[in-house]
Amino acid sequence: MTPRPSTFSIVAREPEQDAVGVAVQSKFVSVGSVVPFVSADAGAIATQSFANVAYGPDGLDLLREGRSAEEVVSELTDADDEAPSRQVGVVGADGSVAAFTGDDCFDVAGDIQGEHYTVQGNILENEATLDAMAEAFETTDGGLPERLLAALHAGNDAGGDKRGEQSAAMYIAKPEGGYDGGNDRWIDVRVDDHDHPIDELERVFKLYDITLLEREAPEDTRSLSGETAEAVLETLSDLGFYDGTPSGEFDDEAAAALESFRGMNNFENHSLSVLEDAIARGWDDVDGAEAAKQGSSADGDDETSELDGEARLIEAIWRGLSRLDRK
């Protein structure tokens, strides 16, 4: 029997950035290679359950030809003898939204549509999974990637995939959003096999965000000083970038250490002053966020130690940059 990606996903559009994307989690290896299909000039499609991967390119072609999401779903499923076993969600770049859940999809299976999005899932623990995803997408602040990740987390926390967790992916396109503006592949991150794939997807996305995505320039920047500067220098020292004695003064030697860290990690998308500002703003937020995450966790074997070293620096940078709009 061909394995089915027991899956929950969200397909969505953000008109302000002209972006469309898919986020998905599944008890299925490398779900990112099967479910999401996205193109800035057409829209986004998630094909799952007894997935027909031809729905992706064929559906995007139909969207480019001017079909609405509803028409695309109808044309794809009407021509497919196995449609009762399929599930598909479509959001067009024109704003149209539609989904289909075949009668033979394994329970619990269903879909929900809202403004600019559709959520769908099969072999779910409960119907609350889809409700939680929809609510999270509608109520979460931030850009499209933050809202997609919030939907995955909410769905998983509400019940998620009945068979468990294995892989996750997030794929978002926007015009000239790719590396150096050469294509529309704005965000493309995948976790192919992991005990906690959504958590890992979020970690990888944050690193991707800092490294590859651009932000608007800040109107003002802060300098590192005091206890925060000393803590940052202790971390840079532990990582081998700083040879001095950590103190509350972030001097030229300290700046050189941060510059070395920036270069080693390919963070040249952000100037040294912007990076210092981000750390100064985000450093103290990391502890609060980790404490809240641990407090809300219902899984006794989850990590309980605080972030440290390079992981904490990266999290602080991401949090400090998050006040700035993405370009």
mmCIF file of C-alpha atoms in Angstrom, residues 146-289:
data_model
loop_
_atom_site.group_PDB
_atom_site.id
_atom_site.type_symbol
_atom_site.label_atom_id
_atom_site.label_comp_id
_atom_site.label_asym_id
_atom_site.label_seq_id
_atom_site.Cartn_x
_atom_site.Cartn_y
_atom_site.Cartn_z
ATOM 1 C CA GLU A 146 5.039 34.058 11.818
ATOM 2 C CA ARG A 147 1.324 33.456 11.237
ATOM 3 C CA LEU A 148 1.925 30.192 9.366
ATOM 4 C CA LEU A 149 4.214 28.900 12.117
ATOM 5 C CA ALA A 150 1.690 29.934 14.755
ATOM 6 C CA ALA A 151 -0.975 27.921 12.924
ATOM 7 C CA LEU A 152 1.225 24.811 12.887
ATOM 8 C CA HIS A 153 2.047 25.141 16.586
ATOM 9 C CA ALA A 154 -1.621 25.691 17.485
ATOM 10 C CA GLY A 155 -2.787 22.721 15.453
ATOM 11 C CA ASN A 156 -0.176 20.466 16.979
ATOM 12 C CA ASP A 157 -0.949 21.639 20.507
ATOM 13 C CA ALA A 158 -4.673 21.047 19.954
ATOM 14 C CA GLY A 159 -4.152 17.432 18.900
ATOM 15 C CA GLY A 160 -2.374 17.383 15.565
ATOM 16 C CA ASP A 161 -1.546 14.288 13.586
ATOM 17 C CA LYS A 162 -2.968 11.155 15.222
ATOM 18 C CA ARG A 163 0.153 9.184 14.286
ATOM 19 C CA GLY A 164 2.602 11.733 15.703
ATOM 20 C CA GLU A 165 5.265 14.050 14.318
ATOM 21 C CA GLN A 166 8.077 13.579 11.812
ATOM 22 C CA SER A 167 8.577 16.364 9.279
ATOM 23 C CA ALA A 168 7.531 19.938 8.552
ATOM 24 C CA ALA A 169 8.032 22.580 5.893
ATOM 25 C CA MET A 170 7.277 26.209 5.076
ATOM 26 C CA TYR A 171 7.443 27.552 1.538
ATOM 27 C CA ILE A 172 6.512 31.163 0.695
ATOM 28 C CA ALA A 173 6.903 32.965 -2.609
ATOM 29 C CA LYS A 174 6.738 36.624 -3.548
ATOM 30 C CA PRO A 175 7.915 38.512 -6.657
ATOM 31 C CA GLU A 176 11.730 38.811 -6.694
ATOM 32 C CA GLY A 177 11.787 37.492 -3.135
ATOM 33 C CA GLY A 178 14.493 34.898 -3.734
ATOM 34 C CA TYR A 179 18.232 35.123 -3.193
ATOM 35 C CA ASP A 180 19.509 38.400 -4.657
ATOM 36 C CA GLY A 181 16.080 38.901 -6.248
ATOM 37 C CA GLY A 182 16.732 36.204 -8.830
ATOM 38 C CA ASN A 183 13.493 34.251 -8.338
ATOM 39 C CA ASP A 184 10.331 34.225 -6.207
ATOM 40 C CA ARG A 185 11.524 31.675 -3.592
ATOM 41 C CA TRP A 186 11.283 34.029 -0.612
ATOM 42 C CA ILE A 187 11.187 31.488 2.241
ATOM 43 C CA ASP A 188 11.926 27.794 1.767
ATOM 44 C CA VAL A 189 12.746 25.806 4.912
ATOM 45 C CA ARG A 190 12.241 22.115 5.618
ATOM 46 C CA VAL A 191 12.761 19.593 8.401
ATOM 47 C CA ASP A 192 12.674 16.105 6.924
ATOM 48 C CA ASP A 193 12.929 13.871 10.023
ATOM 49 C CA HIS A 194 12.819 15.109 13.614
ATOM 50 C CA ASP A 195 11.162 14.297 16.946
ATOM 51 C CA HIS A 196 9.778 17.858 17.159
ATOM 52 C CA PRO A 197 9.718 19.073 13.557
ATOM 53 C CA ILE A 198 7.674 22.248 14.074
ATOM 54 C CA ASP A 199 10.021 23.494 16.810
ATOM 55 C CA GLU A 200 12.982 22.666 14.600
ATOM 56 C CA LEU A 201 11.331 24.346 11.604
ATOM 57 C CA GLU A 202 10.930 27.531 13.638
ATOM 58 C CA ARG A 203 14.589 27.413 14.712
ATOM 59 C CA VAL A 204 15.780 26.946 11.133
ATOM 60 C CA PHE A 205 13.447 29.684 9.900
ATOM 61 C CA LYS A 206 14.838 32.210 12.381
ATOM 62 C CA LEU A 207 18.370 31.496 11.185
ATOM 63 C CA TYR A 208 17.183 31.734 7.572
ATOM 64 C CA ASP A 209 15.408 35.020 8.358
ATOM 65 C CA ILE A 210 18.498 36.643 9.853
ATOM 66 C CA THR A 211 20.771 35.400 7.084
ATOM 67 C CA LEU A 212 18.736 35.821 3.902
ATOM 68 C CA LEU A 213 15.821 38.203 4.454
ATOM 69 C CA GLU A 214 16.136 41.968 4.484
ATOM 70 C CA ARG A 215 14.534 44.389 6.926
ATOM 71 C CA GLU A 216 13.769 48.081 6.757
ATOM 72 C CA ALA A 217 16.486 50.245 8.333
ATOM 73 C CA PRO A 218 15.804 51.268 11.956
ATOM 74 C CA GLU A 219 15.218 54.924 12.761
ATOM 75 C CA ASP A 220 17.545 54.638 15.756
ATOM 76 C CA THR A 221 19.921 52.061 17.194
ATOM 77 C CA ARG A 222 20.977 51.118 20.699
ATOM 78 C CA SER A 223 24.480 50.263 21.867
ATOM 79 C CA LEU A 224 25.363 47.345 24.092
ATOM 80 C CA SER A 225 26.293 48.333 27.636
ATOM 81 C CA GLY A 226 26.132 47.238 31.236
ATOM 82 C CA GLU A 227 25.124 43.712 32.221
ATOM 83 C CA THR A 228 23.886 42.891 28.722
ATOM 84 C CA ALA A 229 27.214 43.870 27.152
ATOM 85 C CA GLU A 230 29.097 41.777 29.712
ATOM 86 C CA ALA A 231 26.865 38.755 29.113
ATOM 87 C CA VAL A 232 27.230 39.076 25.332
ATOM 88 C CA LEU A 233 31.011 39.345 25.629
ATOM 89 C CA GLU A 234 31.127 36.272 27.875
ATOM 90 C CA THR A 235 29.233 34.397 25.171
ATOM 91 C CA LEU A 236 31.517 35.700 22.409
ATOM 92 C CA SER A 237 34.492 34.702 24.554
ATOM 93 C CA ASP A 238 33.132 31.178 25.037
ATOM 94 C CA LEU A 239 32.665 30.938 21.269
ATOM 95 C CA GLY A 240 36.277 31.998 20.655
ATOM 96 C CA PHE A 241 35.612 35.431 19.158
ATOM 97 C CA TYR A 242 36.717 37.625 22.098
ATOM 98 C CA ASP A 243 40.032 37.471 23.968
ATOM 99 C CA GLY A 244 39.537 40.308 26.436
ATOM 100 C CA THR A 245 38.004 40.444 29.894
ATOM 101 C CA PRO A 246 34.195 40.786 29.597
ATOM 102 C CA SER A 247 32.864 43.987 31.095
ATOM 103 C CA GLY A 248 29.971 46.397 30.729
ATOM 104 C CA GLU A 249 31.894 48.428 28.174
ATOM 105 C CA PHE A 250 31.379 47.426 24.542
ATOM 106 C CA ASP A 251 34.556 48.937 23.094
ATOM 107 C CA ASP A 252 36.381 48.589 19.763
ATOM 108 C CA GLU A 253 37.765 45.165 20.691
ATOM 109 C CA ALA A 254 34.242 44.001 21.540
ATOM 110 C CA ALA A 255 32.895 45.401 18.275
ATOM 111 C CA ALA A 256 35.617 43.535 16.380
ATOM 112 C CA ALA A 257 34.559 40.301 18.087
ATOM 113 C CA LEU A 258 30.943 40.855 17.095
ATOM 114 C CA GLU A 259 32.086 41.626 13.549
ATOM 115 C CA SER A 260 33.933 38.295 13.453
ATOM 116 C CA PHE A 261 30.794 36.527 14.681
ATOM 117 C CA ARG A 262 28.739 38.336 12.022
ATOM 118 C CA GLY A 263 31.091 37.265 9.233
ATOM 119 C CA MET A 264 31.403 33.671 10.406
ATOM 120 C CA ASN A 265 27.603 33.289 10.393
ATOM 121 C CA ASN A 266 26.925 35.131 7.116
ATOM 122 C CA PHE A 267 24.849 37.844 8.786
ATOM 123 C CA GLU A 268 26.116 40.542 6.401
ATOM 124 C CA ASN A 269 22.499 41.369 5.490
ATOM 125 C CA HIS A 270 22.594 43.562 8.598
ATOM 126 C CA SER A 271 25.190 46.181 9.447
ATOM 127 C CA LEU A 272 27.227 45.834 12.616
ATOM 128 C CA SER A 273 25.302 48.677 14.284
ATOM 129 C CA VAL A 274 21.959 47.058 13.429
ATOM 130 C CA LEU A 275 23.190 43.709 14.758
ATOM 131 C CA GLU A 276 24.375 45.323 18.008
ATOM 132 C CA ASP A 277 21.037 47.099 18.310
ATOM 133 C CA ALA A 278 19.142 43.838 17.768
ATOM 134 C CA ILE A 279 21.123 42.043 20.479
ATOM 135 C CA ALA A 280 20.679 44.947 22.896
ATOM 136 C CA ARG A 281 16.910 44.872 22.370
ATOM 137 C CA GLY A 282 16.451 41.114 22.194
ATOM 138 C CA TRP A 283 18.880 39.689 24.758
ATOM 139 C CA ASP A 284 16.653 39.936 27.823
ATOM 140 C CA ASP A 285 13.581 38.806 25.886
ATOM 141 C CA VAL A 286 15.102 35.364 25.301
ATOM 142 C CA ASP A 287 14.820 34.258 28.935
ATOM 143 C CA GLY A 288 11.195 35.342 29.184
ATOM 144 C CA ALA A 289 10.263 33.589 25.966
#
